[in-house]
Coordinates of N, CA and C in Angstrom, one line a residue:
M69 N 31.5 -219.4 231.4 CA 31.8 -220.8 231.3 C 31.2 -221.5 230.1
E70 N 29.9 -221.2 229.9 CA 29.2 -221.8 228.7 C 29.9 -221.4 227.4
T71 N 30.3 -220.2 227.3 CA 30.9 -219.7 226.1 C 32.2 -220.4 225.8
E72 N 33.0 -220.6 226.9 CA 34.3 -221.3 226.8 C 34.1 -222.8 226.3
L73 N 33.0 -223.4 226.9 CA 32.7 -224.8 226.6 C 32.2 -224.9 225.1
A74 N 31.4 -224.0 224.7 CA 30.9 -224.0 223.3 C 32.0 -223.7 222.4
F75 N 33.0 -222.8 222.7 CA 34.1 -222.6 221.8 C 35.0 -223.8 221.8
G76 N 35.2 -224.5 222.9 CA 36.0 -225.7 222.9 C 35.4 -226.8 222.1
L77 N 34.1 -227.0 222.2 CA 33.4 -228.0 221.4 C 33.5 -227.7 219.9
E78 N 33.3 -226.4 219.6 CA 33.4 -226.0 218.2 C 34.8 -226.2 217.6
L79 N 35.8 -225.9 218.4 CA 37.2 -226.1 218.0 C 37.4 -227.6 217.8
R80 N 37.0 -228.4 218.7 CA 37.1 -229.9 218.6 C 36.4 -230.4 217.3
Y81 N 35.2 -229.9 217.1 CA 34.5 -230.3 215.9 C 35.3 -229.9 214.6
E82 N 35.9 -228.7 214.6 CA 36.6 -228.3 213.4 C 37.9 -229.2 213.2
E83 N 38.5 -229.6 214.4 CA 39.7 -230.4 214.3 C 39.3 -231.8 213.7
D84 N 38.2 -232.3 214.2 CA 37.7 -233.6 213.7 C 37.4 -233.6 212.2
I85 N 36.8 -232.5 211.7 CA 36.5 -232.4 210.3 C 37.8 -232.3 209.5
L86 N 38.7 -231.5 210.0 CA 40.0 -231.4 209.3 C 40.7 -232.7 209.2
H87 N 40.7 -233.5 210.3 CA 41.4 -234.8 210.3 C 40.7 -235.7 209.3
N88 N 39.3 -235.8 209.4 CA 38.6 -236.6 208.4 C 38.8 -236.2 207.0
D89 N 38.9 -234.9 206.7 CA 39.2 -234.5 205.3 C 40.5 -234.9 204.9
K90 N 41.5 -234.9 205.7 CA 42.9 -235.3 205.4 C 42.9 -236.8 205.1
Q91 N 42.2 -237.6 205.9 CA 42.1 -239.0 205.7 C 41.4 -239.3 204.4
I92 N 40.4 -238.6 204.0 CA 39.7 -238.8 202.8 C 40.6 -238.6 201.6
I93 N 41.4 -237.5 201.7 CA 42.4 -237.2 200.6 C 43.4 -238.3 200.5
K94 N 43.9 -238.8 201.6 CA 44.9 -239.9 201.6 C 44.3 -241.1 200.9
D95 N 43.0 -241.5 201.2 CA 42.3 -242.6 200.6 C 42.2 -242.4 199.1
I96 N 41.8 -241.2 198.7 CA 41.6 -241.0 197.3 C 42.9 -241.1 196.6
E97 N 44.0 -240.5 197.2 CA 45.3 -240.4 196.5 C 45.8 -241.8 196.2
Q98 N 45.5 -242.8 197.1 CA 46.0 -244.2 196.8 C 45.5 -244.8 195.5
F99 N 44.3 -244.4 195.1 CA 43.6 -244.9 193.9 C 43.8 -244.1 192.7
V100 N 44.1 -242.8 192.9 CA 44.2 -241.9 191.7 C 45.7 -241.6 191.4
Q101 N 46.2 -242.3 190.4 CA 47.6 -242.1 190.0 C 47.6 -241.8 188.5
K102 N 46.6 -241.2 187.9 CA 46.5 -241.1 186.5 C 45.6 -239.8 186.2
D103 N 45.3 -239.7 184.9 CA 44.3 -238.7 184.6 C 43.0 -239.1 185.1
L104 N 42.2 -238.2 185.6 CA 40.9 -238.4 186.1 C 39.9 -237.6 185.3
C105 N 39.1 -238.2 184.5 CA 38.2 -237.5 183.6 C 36.8 -237.5 184.3
V106 N 36.3 -236.3 184.6 CA 35.0 -236.1 185.3 C 34.1 -235.2 184.5
A107 N 32.8 -235.6 184.4 CA 31.8 -234.8 183.8 C 31.1 -234.1 185.0
I108 N 31.0 -232.8 184.9 CA 30.2 -232.0 185.9 C 28.9 -231.6 185.1
V109 N 27.9 -232.4 185.4 CA 26.6 -232.3 184.7 C 25.7 -231.3 185.4
G110 N 25.0 -230.4 184.7 CA 24.2 -229.4 185.3 C 25.1 -228.2 185.8
A111 N 26.3 -228.1 185.2 CA 27.2 -227.1 185.7 C 26.6 -225.7 185.5
E112 N 26.8 -224.8 186.4 CA 26.4 -223.4 186.4 C 27.5 -222.6 186.9
I113 N 27.4 -222.2 188.1 CA 28.5 -221.4 188.7 C 29.8 -222.1 188.9
E114 N 29.8 -223.5 188.8 CA 31.0 -224.2 189.0 C 32.0 -223.8 187.9
S115 N 31.5 -223.4 186.7 CA 32.4 -223.0 185.6 C 33.3 -221.8 186.0
N116 N 32.9 -221.1 187.0 CA 33.6 -219.9 187.4 C 34.7 -220.1 188.5
F117 N 34.7 -221.4 189.0 CA 35.6 -221.6 190.2 C 36.8 -222.5 189.9
S118 N 37.5 -222.2 188.8 CA 38.7 -222.9 188.5 C 39.7 -222.9 189.7
F119 N 39.7 -221.8 190.5 CA 40.6 -221.7 191.6 C 40.3 -222.8 192.7
I120 N 39.1 -223.2 192.8 CA 38.7 -224.2 193.8 C 39.2 -225.6 193.3
F121 N 39.0 -225.8 192.0 CA 39.4 -227.1 191.5 C 40.9 -227.2 191.4
R122 N 41.6 -226.1 191.3 CA 43.1 -226.1 191.4 C 43.5 -226.4 192.8
E123 N 42.8 -226.0 193.8 CA 43.1 -226.4 195.2 C 43.0 -227.9 195.3
L124 N 42.0 -228.5 194.8 CA 41.8 -229.9 194.8 C 43.0 -230.6 194.2
C125 N 43.4 -230.1 193.1 CA 44.6 -230.7 192.4 C 45.8 -230.6 193.2
N126 N 46.0 -229.5 194.0 CA 47.1 -229.4 194.9 C 47.1 -230.5 195.9
L127 N 45.9 -231.0 196.3 CA 45.8 -232.1 197.2 C 46.1 -233.5 196.6
L128 N 46.0 -233.5 195.3 CA 46.2 -234.8 194.5 C 47.3 -234.5 193.5
P129 N 48.5 -234.3 193.9 CA 49.6 -234.0 193.0 C 49.9 -235.0 191.9
N130 N 49.6 -236.3 192.1 CA 49.9 -237.3 191.2 C 48.8 -237.5 190.1
C131 N 47.9 -236.7 190.1 CA 46.7 -236.8 189.3 C 46.5 -235.6 188.4
R132 N 46.2 -235.8 187.1 CA 45.8 -234.7 186.3 C 44.2 -234.8 186.2
L133 N 43.6 -233.7 186.6 CA 42.1 -233.7 186.6 C 41.6 -233.0 185.4
V134 N 40.8 -233.7 184.6 CA 40.2 -233.2 183.4 C 38.7 -233.1 183.7
L135 N 38.2 -231.8 183.8 CA 36.8 -231.6 184.0 C 36.0 -231.2 182.8
H136 N 34.9 -231.8 182.5 CA 34.1 -231.5 181.4 C 32.8 -230.8 181.9
M137 N 32.6 -229.5 181.7 CA 31.5 -228.8 182.2 C 30.3 -229.0 181.2
I138 N 29.2 -229.5 181.6 CA 28.1 -229.6 180.7 C 26.8 -229.2 181.4
G139 N 26.0 -228.3 180.7 CA 24.8 -227.8 181.3 C 24.3 -226.6 180.5
P140 N 23.0 -226.4 180.6 CA 22.4 -225.3 179.8 C 22.7 -224.0 180.3
N141 N 23.2 -223.9 181.5 CA 23.4 -222.5 182.1 C 24.9 -222.2 182.3
I142 N 25.8 -223.0 181.7 CA 27.2 -222.6 181.8 C 27.4 -221.4 180.9
K143 N 28.3 -220.5 181.4 CA 28.7 -219.4 180.5 C 29.7 -219.9 179.5
R144 N 29.5 -219.4 178.3 CA 30.5 -219.8 177.2 C 31.8 -219.3 177.6
K145 N 32.8 -220.2 177.7 CA 34.1 -219.8 178.1 C 35.1 -220.6 177.2
Q146 N 36.3 -220.1 177.2 CA 37.4 -220.9 176.6 C 37.9 -221.9 177.6
D147 N 38.4 -223.1 177.1 CA 38.9 -224.1 178.0 C 40.1 -223.4 178.8
E148 N 40.3 -224.0 180.0 CA 41.4 -223.5 180.9 C 42.3 -224.6 181.1
N149 N 43.6 -224.3 181.1 CA 44.7 -225.3 181.3 C 45.6 -224.9 182.4
Y150 N 45.9 -225.7 183.3 CA 46.9 -225.5 184.4 C 47.8 -226.7 184.5
D151 N 48.7 -226.7 185.4 CA 49.6 -227.8 185.5 C 49.0 -229.2 185.5
N152 N 48.1 -229.4 186.5 CA 47.4 -230.7 186.6 C 45.9 -230.6 186.6
L153 N 45.4 -229.5 185.9 CA 44.0 -229.3 185.8 C 43.6 -228.8 184.4
K154 N 42.6 -229.4 183.8 CA 42.1 -229.0 182.5 C 40.6 -228.9 182.6
M155 N 40.1 -227.7 182.4 CA 38.6 -227.5 182.4 C 38.2 -227.3 181.0
K156 N 37.3 -228.1 180.6 CA 36.7 -228.0 179.2 C 35.2 -227.7 179.3
F157 N 34.9 -226.7 178.5 CA 33.5 -226.2 178.5 C 32.8 -226.9 177.3
E158 N 32.3 -228.1 177.5 CA 31.8 -228.9 176.4 C 30.6 -228.4 175.8
K159 N 29.5 -228.5 176.5 CA 28.2 -228.2 175.8 C 27.3 -227.3 176.7
K160 N 26.6 -226.4 176.0 CA 25.7 -225.6 176.7 C 24.3 -226.2 176.4
T161 N 24.0 -227.3 177.0 CA 22.8 -228.0 176.7 C 22.5 -229.0 177.9
L162 N 21.4 -229.7 177.8 CA 21.1 -230.8 178.8 C 21.9 -232.0 178.4
F163 N 22.4 -232.7 179.4 CA 23.3 -233.9 179.1 C 22.6 -234.9 178.2
H164 N 21.4 -235.2 178.4 CA 20.7 -236.3 177.6 C 20.5 -235.8 176.2
Q165 N 20.7 -234.5 175.8 CA 20.5 -234.1 174.5 C 21.8 -234.2 173.7
I166 N 22.9 -234.5 174.3 CA 24.1 -234.7 173.6 C 24.2 -236.1 173.0
E167 N 24.3 -236.2 171.7 CA 24.3 -237.5 171.0 C 25.7 -238.0 170.7
D168 N 26.7 -237.1 170.7 CA 28.0 -237.5 170.2 C 29.0 -237.5 171.4
I169 N 28.7 -238.2 172.5 CA 29.7 -238.3 173.6 C 30.6 -239.4 173.3
D170 N 31.9 -239.0 173.0 CA 32.9 -240.0 172.8 C 34.0 -239.9 173.9
I171 N 33.6 -239.4 175.0 CA 34.6 -239.3 176.1 C 34.3 -240.4 177.1
Q172 N 35.3 -241.0 177.6 CA 35.2 -242.1 178.6 C 35.4 -241.4 180.0
F173 N 34.3 -241.1 180.7 CA 34.3 -240.4 182.0 C 34.6 -241.5 183.0
D174 N 35.5 -241.1 184.0 CA 35.7 -242.0 185.2 C 34.5 -241.9 186.1
F175 N 33.9 -240.8 186.2 CA 32.6 -240.6 187.0 C 32.0 -239.3 186.6
I176 N 30.7 -239.1 187.0 CA 29.9 -237.9 186.8 C 29.5 -237.4 188.1
I177 N 29.5 -236.1 188.3 CA 29.0 -235.4 189.5 C 28.1 -234.3 189.1
C178 N 27.0 -234.2 189.9 CA 26.0 -233.2 189.7 C 25.9 -232.4 191.0
F179 N 26.4 -231.2 191.0 CA 26.4 -230.4 192.2 C 25.1 -229.8 192.5
N180 N 24.5 -229.9 193.7 CA 23.2 -229.3 194.0 C 22.2 -229.5 192.9
S181 N 22.1 -230.8 192.5 CA 21.3 -231.2 191.3 C 19.9 -230.8 191.3
G182 N 19.2 -230.9 192.4 CA 17.7 -230.7 192.4 C 17.0 -231.7 191.5
F183 N 17.4 -233.0 191.6 CA 16.8 -234.0 190.8 C 15.3 -234.0 190.9
V184 N 14.8 -233.8 192.2 CA 13.3 -233.9 192.4 C 12.6 -232.6 191.9
A185 N 13.3 -231.5 191.6 CA 12.7 -230.3 191.3 C 12.5 -230.1 189.8
Y186 N 13.4 -230.7 189.0 CA 13.4 -230.4 187.5 C 13.1 -231.7 186.7
R187 N 12.1 -231.7 185.9 CA 11.7 -232.9 185.1 C 12.7 -233.2 184.1
S188 N 13.5 -232.3 183.7 CA 14.6 -232.5 182.7 C 15.6 -233.6 183.1
W189 N 15.7 -233.8 184.5 CA 16.6 -234.8 185.0 C 16.2 -236.2 184.6
I190 N 14.9 -236.4 184.4 CA 14.5 -237.8 184.2 C 15.2 -238.4 183.0
K191 N 15.2 -237.7 181.9 CA 15.9 -238.3 180.7 C 17.4 -238.4 180.9
T192 N 18.0 -237.4 181.6 CA 19.4 -237.4 181.9 C 19.8 -238.7 182.8
I193 N 19.0 -238.9 183.8 CA 19.2 -240.1 184.6 C 19.1 -241.4 183.8
E194 N 18.1 -241.4 182.9 CA 18.0 -242.6 182.0 C 19.3 -242.8 181.2
K195 N 19.9 -241.7 180.7 CA 21.1 -241.8 180.0 C 22.3 -242.2 180.9
F196 N 22.3 -241.7 182.1 CA 23.3 -242.2 183.1 C 23.2 -243.7 183.2
M197 N 22.0 -244.2 183.3 CA 21.8 -245.7 183.5 C 22.3 -246.5 182.3
M198 N 22.1 -246.0 181.1 CA 22.6 -246.6 179.9 C 24.2 -246.6 179.8
M199 N 24.8 -245.5 180.3 CA 26.2 -245.4 180.2 C 26.9 -246.2 181.3
K200 N 26.3 -246.6 182.4 CA 26.8 -247.4 183.4 C 28.2 -246.8 184.0
I201 N 28.1 -245.5 184.3 CA 29.3 -244.8 184.9 C 28.8 -244.4 186.3
P202 N 29.8 -244.4 187.2 CA 29.4 -244.0 188.6 C 28.9 -242.5 188.6
V203 N 27.8 -242.2 189.2 CA 27.3 -240.9 189.3 C 27.1 -240.5 190.7
F204 N 27.6 -239.3 191.1 CA 27.4 -238.8 192.4 C 26.6 -237.5 192.4
T205 N 25.9 -237.2 193.4 CA 25.2 -235.9 193.5 C 25.3 -235.3 194.8
T206 N 25.3 -234.0 194.9 CA 25.2 -233.3 196.2 C 23.9 -232.5 196.2
E207 N 23.5 -232.2 197.4 CA 22.3 -231.5 197.7 C 22.5 -230.6 198.9
R208 N 21.6 -229.6 199.0 CA 21.7 -228.6 200.1 C 21.2 -229.2 201.4
C209 N 20.1 -230.1 201.2 CA 19.5 -230.6 202.5 C 19.1 -232.1 202.3
Y210 N 19.1 -232.7 203.4 CA 18.7 -234.2 203.4 C 17.3 -234.4 202.9
L211 N 16.4 -233.5 203.1 CA 15.0 -233.6 202.7 C 14.9 -233.8 201.2
T212 N 15.7 -233.0 200.5 CA 15.7 -233.1 199.0 C 16.1 -234.5 198.5
L213 N 17.2 -235.0 199.2 CA 17.6 -236.3 198.8 C 16.6 -237.4 199.2
S214 N 16.0 -237.3 200.3 CA 15.0 -238.3 200.7 C 13.7 -238.3 199.9
M215 N 13.4 -237.2 199.2 CA 12.3 -237.1 198.4 C 12.5 -237.8 197.0
F216 N 13.7 -238.1 196.7 CA 14.1 -238.7 195.4 C 13.3 -240.0 195.2
D217 N 13.2 -240.9 196.2 CA 12.5 -242.2 196.0 C 11.0 -242.0 195.5
K218 N 10.4 -240.9 196.0 CA 9.0 -240.7 195.6 C 8.9 -240.1 194.2
A219 N 9.9 -239.4 193.8 CA 9.9 -238.7 192.5 C 10.5 -239.4 191.3
K220 N 11.1 -240.6 191.6 CA 11.8 -241.3 190.5 C 10.9 -242.0 189.5
E221 N 9.6 -242.0 189.7 CA 8.6 -242.6 188.8 C 8.9 -244.0 188.4
N222 N 9.1 -244.9 189.4 CA 9.3 -246.3 189.2 C 10.5 -246.7 188.4
R223 N 11.5 -245.9 188.3 CA 12.7 -246.3 187.5 C 13.6 -247.1 188.5
D224 N 14.4 -247.9 187.9 CA 15.2 -248.8 188.8 C 16.5 -248.0 189.1
V225 N 16.4 -247.0 189.9 CA 17.5 -246.2 190.3 C 17.2 -245.7 191.8
R226 N 18.3 -245.6 192.6 CA 18.1 -245.1 193.9 C 19.3 -244.4 194.3
L227 N 19.2 -243.6 195.4 CA 20.3 -242.8 195.9 C 20.8 -243.6 197.1
T228 N 22.1 -243.8 197.2 CA 22.7 -244.6 198.3 C 23.9 -243.8 198.9
N229 N 24.3 -244.3 200.1 CA 25.5 -243.8 200.8 C 25.3 -242.3 201.1
F230 N 24.2 -241.9 201.6 CA 24.0 -240.5 202.0 C 25.0 -240.2 203.1
S231 N 25.7 -239.1 203.0 CA 26.6 -238.7 204.0 C 26.9 -237.2 203.9
I232 N 27.3 -236.6 205.0 CA 27.7 -235.2 205.0 C 28.9 -235.1 204.1
N233 N 28.9 -234.2 203.2 CA 30.0 -234.0 202.2 C 31.2 -233.3 202.9
P234 N 32.3 -233.9 203.0 CA 33.5 -233.3 203.7 C 34.0 -232.1 202.9
F235 N 33.6 -231.9 201.6 CA 34.0 -230.8 200.8 C 32.9 -229.8 200.6
R236 N 31.9 -229.8 201.4 CA 30.8 -228.8 201.3 C 31.3 -227.4 201.5
S237 N 30.5 -226.5 201.0 CA 30.8 -225.1 201.2 C 30.8 -224.7 202.7
V238 N 31.7 -223.9 203.0 CA 31.8 -223.4 204.5 C 31.0 -222.2 204.7
V239 N 30.4 -221.7 203.7 CA 29.6 -220.4 203.8 C 28.1 -220.8 204.0
K240 N 27.6 -220.5 205.2 CA 26.2 -220.7 205.4 C 25.3 -219.7 204.7
K241 N 24.2 -220.2 204.2 CA 23.2 -219.3 203.5 C 21.9 -219.5 204.3
S242 N 21.1 -218.5 204.3 CA 19.9 -218.6 205.0 C 18.7 -218.7 204.1
C243 N 17.7 -219.4 204.5 CA 16.5 -219.6 203.7 C 15.4 -218.7 204.4
Q244 N 15.1 -217.6 203.9 CA 14.1 -216.7 204.5 C 12.8 -217.3 204.7
Q245 N 12.4 -218.2 203.8 CA 11.0 -218.8 203.8 C 10.8 -219.6 205.1
Y246 N 11.9 -220.4 205.4 CA 11.8 -221.3 206.6 C 12.6 -220.9 207.8
D247 N 13.3 -219.8 207.7 CA 14.2 -219.3 208.7 C 15.2 -220.4 209.1
L248 N 15.8 -221.1 208.1 CA 16.8 -222.1 208.3 C 18.1 -221.7 207.6
S249 N 19.2 -222.2 208.0 CA 20.4 -222.0 207.3 C 20.8 -223.3 206.6
W250 N 21.6 -223.3 205.6 CA 22.0 -224.4 204.9 C 23.4 -224.2 204.2
L251 N 24.1 -225.2 203.9 CA 25.4 -225.2 203.3 C 25.3 -225.7 201.9
S252 N 25.8 -225.0 200.9 CA 25.8 -225.6 199.6 C 26.6 -226.9 199.5
N253 N 26.0 -227.8 198.8 CA 26.6 -229.2 198.6 C 26.8 -229.9 199.9
S254 N 25.9 -229.7 200.9 CA 26.0 -230.3 202.2 C 26.1 -231.8 202.2
F255 N 25.2 -232.4 201.4 CA 25.2 -233.9 201.5 C 25.6 -234.5 200.1
I256 N 26.2 -235.6 200.2 CA 26.7 -236.3 198.9 C 26.1 -237.7 199.0
C257 N 25.8 -238.2 197.8 CA 25.4 -239.6 197.7 C 25.7 -240.1 196.3
K258 N 25.4 -241.4 196.1 CA 25.7 -242.0 194.8 C 24.4 -242.5 194.2
L259 N 24.2 -242.4 192.9 CA 23.1 -243.0 192.2 C 23.4 -244.5 191.9
E260 N 22.6 -245.4 192.3 CA 22.7 -246.8 192.1 C 21.7 -247.2 191.0
F261 N 22.2 -247.9 190.0 CA 21.3 -248.4 188.9 C 21.2 -249.9 189.0

């Protein structure tokens, strides 16, 4: 009986998530009817996942997605072009070290950024503030996001709109140190300047 109940609850949870994801896509599609230019800052493994971004493009057929991969750990690759997706491998450097940005981004996203773990983000966040472009970040756990306020060193920036990321990874990973599991890109929020 307990197993059937647990399975039923899990199935209901999955249906709710699927319904919410479909609603989010509909909401996004209403506003996106053009090229969408996005910088993926701190890109690493994301540069290998064009198939995932192509799936996103299938959900947004009226939009051409132009992704600019920027980060010191991206693999040097040739740009990739598909029907409604273009992936550009811009710079193998830190974002704040780029002096000649002549691209007008619609927004910036930093996947699993680790803002509180790496001091190099301080100058990058300052550059985000000067550019006045919407910036979103994802993290593995809520604790990392909540530590941001303590680590920001009195800068006029904060993280807002914490929520579970509907597009998070579905593959659970385990943390041997704390015996906890986590999902990549579990939480999403916006940087407010």
